[in-house]
Amino acid sequence: MVWLRLIHILAGIFWVGSAVFTAVILVPAARAAGAEGGHFMERLMQQRRTRAALGAAMLLTVLSGFALYGRLSGGFERAWVTSPHGLVLGLGGLAAILAAVVGAIRRGRSSGVVGGLLVVAAAAMAIARYV
């Protein structure tokens, strides 16, 4: 379980950090650069390395989170899933899954939405420690 948590945390940090960096710093700079910035962003998102790194981080975060949720809930027992702790973690997981779907469909054109959803997911995970 320790390895699963470590994978979840490290992949999540990379995924959330990448989305927030893109939404807050990279996209505004590209917009300010005009057409050249747009071409840069297009090339960046088409690179195999970029897609592989973001895809791996997304997949590792979501799959390890799902496995952790299953283990914590005793195999998705209804009583635990509907408890305050289970609901908060479920909300975080749902936000992460939505971010993954939006990111996969939009392929880099929705960094603000993905970043926002990932911030919600991270906040839910932090709140769950106190519920």
PDB file of C-alpha atoms in Angstrom:
ATOM      1  CA  MET A   1       0.000   0.000   0.000  1.00  0.00           C
ATOM      2  CA  VAL A   2       2.945   2.346   0.644  1.00  0.00           C
ATOM      3  CA  TRP A   3       4.171   1.938  -2.952  1.00  0.00           C
ATOM      4  CA  LEU A   4       0.677   2.537  -4.276  1.00  0.00           C
ATOM      5  CA  ARG A   5       0.409   5.767  -2.281  1.00  0.00           C
ATOM      6  CA  LEU A   6       3.855   6.879  -3.400  1.00  0.00           C
ATOM      7  CA  ILE A   7       2.977   6.287  -7.062  1.00  0.00           C
ATOM      8  CA  HIS A   8      -0.335   8.110  -6.594  1.00  0.00           C
ATOM      9  CA  ILE A   9       1.261  11.108  -4.883  1.00  0.00           C
ATOM     10  CA  LEU A  10       4.237  11.504  -7.245  1.00  0.00           C
ATOM     11  CA  ALA A  11       2.209  11.021 -10.429  1.00  0.00           C
ATOM     12  CA  GLY A  12      -0.474  13.368  -9.076  1.00  0.00           C
ATOM     13  CA  ILE A  13       2.067  16.067  -8.244  1.00  0.00           C
ATOM     14  CA  PHE A  14       3.483  15.863 -11.772  1.00  0.00           C
ATOM     15  CA  TRP A  15       0.018  15.877 -13.400  1.00  0.00           C
ATOM     16  CA  VAL A  16      -1.417  18.722 -11.294  1.00  0.00           C
ATOM     17  CA  GLY A  17       1.812  20.712 -11.514  1.00  0.00           C
ATOM     18  CA  SER A  18       1.936  20.359 -15.291  1.00  0.00           C
ATOM     19  CA  ALA A  19      -1.689  21.423 -15.695  1.00  0.00           C
ATOM     20  CA  VAL A  20      -1.366  24.417 -13.382  1.00  0.00           C
ATOM     21  CA  PHE A  21       1.947  25.508 -14.968  1.00  0.00           C
ATOM     22  CA  THR A  22       0.386  25.261 -18.417  1.00  0.00           C
ATOM     23  CA  ALA A  23      -2.778  27.152 -17.445  1.00  0.00           C
ATOM     24  CA  VAL A  24      -1.138  29.866 -15.345  1.00  0.00           C
ATOM     25  CA  ILE A  25       2.194  30.481 -17.081  1.00  0.00           C
ATOM     26  CA  LEU A  26       2.540  28.770 -20.456  1.00  0.00           C
ATOM     27  CA  VAL A  27      -0.824  29.585 -22.081  1.00  0.00           C
ATOM     28  CA  PRO A  28      -0.791  33.302 -21.143  1.00  0.00           C
ATOM     29  CA  ALA A  29       2.787  33.609 -22.452  1.00  0.00           C
ATOM     30  CA  ALA A  30       1.842  31.839 -25.685  1.00  0.00           C
ATOM     31  CA  ARG A  31      -1.174  34.121 -26.139  1.00  0.00           C
ATOM     32  CA  ALA A  32       1.003  37.181 -25.590  1.00  0.00           C
ATOM     33  CA  ALA A  33       3.413  35.912 -28.266  1.00  0.00           C
ATOM     34  CA  GLY A  34       0.611  35.820 -30.840  1.00  0.00           C
ATOM     35  CA  ALA A  35       0.776  33.397 -33.766  1.00  0.00           C
ATOM     36  CA  GLU A  36       4.259  32.176 -32.828  1.00  0.00           C
ATOM     37  CA  GLY A  37       3.017  31.259 -29.363  1.00  0.00           C
ATOM     38  CA  GLY A  38       0.138  29.310 -30.860  1.00  0.00           C
ATOM     39  CA  HIS A  39       2.518  27.375 -33.092  1.00  0.00           C
ATOM     40  CA  PHE A  40       4.773  26.673 -30.112  1.00  0.00           C
ATOM     41  CA  MET A  41       1.876  25.299 -28.042  1.00  0.00           C
ATOM     42  CA  GLU A  42       0.726  23.181 -30.965  1.00  0.00           C
ATOM     43  CA  ARG A  43       4.209  21.695 -31.429  1.00  0.00           C
ATOM     44  CA  LEU A  44       4.590  21.142 -27.691  1.00  0.00           C
ATOM     45  CA  MET A  45       1.334  19.204 -27.404  1.00  0.00           C
ATOM     46  CA  GLN A  46       2.117  17.148 -30.519  1.00  0.00           C
ATOM     47  CA  GLN A  47       5.472  15.936 -29.203  1.00  0.00           C
ATOM     48  CA  ARG A  48       5.487  12.271 -28.304  1.00  0.00           C
ATOM     49  CA  ARG A  49       7.391  12.968 -25.062  1.00  0.00           C
ATOM     50  CA  THR A  50       4.829  15.499 -23.857  1.00  0.00           C
ATOM     51  CA  ARG A  51       1.880  13.230 -24.603  1.00  0.00           C
ATOM     52  CA  ALA A  52       3.626  10.206 -23.080  1.00  0.00           C
ATOM     53  CA  ALA A  53       4.609  11.994 -19.863  1.00  0.00           C
ATOM     54  CA  LEU A  54       1.202  13.582 -19.300  1.00  0.00           C
ATOM     55  CA  GLY A  55      -0.639  10.415 -20.300  1.00  0.00           C
ATOM     56  CA  ALA A  56       1.454   8.260 -17.972  1.00  0.00           C
ATOM     57  CA  ALA A  57       0.992  10.674 -15.068  1.00  0.00           C
ATOM     58  CA  MET A  58      -2.759  10.791 -15.670  1.00  0.00           C
ATOM     59  CA  LEU A  59      -3.081   7.031 -15.973  1.00  0.00           C
ATOM     60  CA  LEU A  60      -0.900   6.274 -12.938  1.00  0.00           C
ATOM     61  CA  THR A  61      -2.749   8.837 -10.812  1.00  0.00           C
ATOM     62  CA  VAL A  62      -6.231   7.624 -11.733  1.00  0.00           C
ATOM     63  CA  LEU A  63      -5.486   3.888 -11.577  1.00  0.00           C
ATOM     64  CA  SER A  64      -3.530   4.052  -8.318  1.00  0.00           C
ATOM     65  CA  GLY A  65      -6.248   6.284  -6.839  1.00  0.00           C
ATOM     66  CA  PHE A  66      -8.914   3.780  -7.851  1.00  0.00           C
ATOM     67  CA  ALA A  67      -6.905   0.940  -6.289  1.00  0.00           C
ATOM     68  CA  LEU A  68      -6.337   2.940  -3.087  1.00  0.00           C
ATOM     69  CA  TYR A  69     -10.036   3.808  -2.875  1.00  0.00           C
ATOM     70  CA  GLY A  70     -10.935   0.139  -3.290  1.00  0.00           C
ATOM     71  CA  ARG A  71      -8.513  -0.924  -0.565  1.00  0.00           C
ATOM     72  CA  LEU A  72      -9.586   1.814   1.863  1.00  0.00           C
ATOM     73  CA  SER A  73     -13.258   1.037   1.333  1.00  0.00           C
ATOM     74  CA  GLY A  74     -12.852  -2.693   1.898  1.00  0.00           C
ATOM     75  CA  GLY A  75     -13.784  -3.512  -1.671  1.00  0.00           C
ATOM     76  CA  PHE A  76     -16.114  -0.549  -2.244  1.00  0.00           C
ATOM     77  CA  GLU A  77     -18.411  -1.346   0.702  1.00  0.00           C
ATOM     78  CA  ARG A  78     -21.476   0.866   0.563  1.00  0.00           C
ATOM     79  CA  ALA A  79     -21.251   2.004   4.203  1.00  0.00           C
ATOM     80  CA  TRP A  80     -17.713   3.319   3.702  1.00  0.00           C
ATOM     81  CA  VAL A  81     -18.342   4.784   0.242  1.00  0.00           C
ATOM     82  CA  THR A  82     -21.316   6.802   1.578  1.00  0.00           C
ATOM     83  CA  SER A  83     -19.460   7.963   4.706  1.00  0.00           C
ATOM     84  CA  PRO A  84     -18.139  11.561   4.782  1.00  0.00           C
ATOM     85  CA  HIS A  85     -14.585  10.299   4.203  1.00  0.00           C
ATOM     86  CA  GLY A  86     -15.690   8.097   1.307  1.00  0.00           C
ATOM     87  CA  LEU A  87     -17.756  10.879  -0.262  1.00  0.00           C
ATOM     88  CA  VAL A  88     -14.924  13.418  -0.135  1.00  0.00           C
ATOM     89  CA  LEU A  89     -12.433  10.959  -1.625  1.00  0.00           C
ATOM     90  CA  GLY A  90     -15.045   9.958  -4.203  1.00  0.00           C
ATOM     91  CA  LEU A  91     -15.523  13.600  -5.192  1.00  0.00           C
ATOM     92  CA  GLY A  92     -11.759  13.981  -5.608  1.00  0.00           C
ATOM     93  CA  GLY A  93     -11.617  10.840  -7.699  1.00  0.00           C
ATOM     94  CA  LEU A  94     -14.511  12.008  -9.856  1.00  0.00           C
ATOM     95  CA  ALA A  95     -12.800  15.365 -10.444  1.00  0.00           C
ATOM     96  CA  ALA A  96      -9.589  13.554 -11.455  1.00  0.00           C
ATOM     97  CA  ILE A  97     -11.466  11.253 -13.836  1.00  0.00           C
ATOM     98  CA  LEU A  98     -13.248  14.250 -15.397  1.00  0.00           C
ATOM     99  CA  ALA A  99      -9.882  16.007 -15.788  1.00  0.00           C
ATOM    100  CA  ALA A 100      -8.487  12.910 -17.508  1.00  0.00           C
ATOM    101  CA  VAL A 101     -11.449  12.685 -19.886  1.00  0.00           C
ATOM    102  CA  VAL A 102     -11.416  16.410 -20.720  1.00  0.00           C
ATOM    103  CA  GLY A 103      -7.638  16.348 -21.177  1.00  0.00           C
ATOM    104  CA  ALA A 104      -7.796  13.298 -23.443  1.00  0.00           C
ATOM    105  CA  ILE A 105     -10.608  14.702 -25.584  1.00  0.00           C
ATOM    106  CA  ARG A 106      -9.303  18.259 -25.836  1.00  0.00           C
ATOM    107  CA  ARG A 107      -5.586  17.310 -26.063  1.00  0.00           C
ATOM    108  CA  GLY A 108      -3.998  20.337 -24.460  1.00  0.00           C
ATOM    109  CA  ARG A 109      -6.606  22.909 -25.517  1.00  0.00           C
ATOM    110  CA  SER A 110      -8.313  22.979 -22.129  1.00  0.00           C
ATOM    111  CA  SER A 111      -5.501  23.340 -19.622  1.00  0.00           C
ATOM    112  CA  GLY A 112      -7.535  25.744 -17.480  1.00  0.00           C
ATOM    113  CA  VAL A 113     -10.410  23.273 -17.102  1.00  0.00           C
ATOM    114  CA  VAL A 114      -8.083  20.349 -16.440  1.00  0.00           C
ATOM    115  CA  GLY A 115      -6.045  22.411 -13.973  1.00  0.00           C
ATOM    116  CA  GLY A 116      -9.197  23.496 -12.139  1.00  0.00           C
ATOM    117  CA  LEU A 117     -10.525  19.949 -11.892  1.00  0.00           C
ATOM    118  CA  LEU A 118      -7.174  18.699 -10.649  1.00  0.00           C
ATOM    119  CA  VAL A 119      -7.043  21.422  -8.004  1.00  0.00           C
ATOM    120  CA  VAL A 120     -10.527  20.299  -6.857  1.00  0.00           C
ATOM    121  CA  ALA A 121      -9.269  16.702  -6.745  1.00  0.00           C
ATOM    122  CA  ALA A 122      -6.188  17.673  -4.734  1.00  0.00           C
ATOM    123  CA  ALA A 123      -8.284  19.782  -2.349  1.00  0.00           C
ATOM    124  CA  ALA A 124     -10.691  16.885  -1.802  1.00  0.00           C
ATOM    125  CA  MET A 125      -7.799  14.585  -0.972  1.00  0.00           C
ATOM    126  CA  ALA A 126      -6.437  17.107   1.538  1.00  0.00           C
ATOM    127  CA  ILE A 127      -9.872  17.675   3.112  1.00  0.00           C
ATOM    128  CA  ALA A 128     -10.407  13.920   3.439  1.00  0.00           C
ATOM    129  CA  ARG A 129      -7.620  13.778   6.008  1.00  0.00           C
ATOM    130  CA  TYR A 130      -9.742  15.909   8.373  1.00  0.00           C
ATOM    131  CA  VAL A 131     -13.199  14.427   7.778  1.00  0.00           C
TER     132      VAL A 131
END
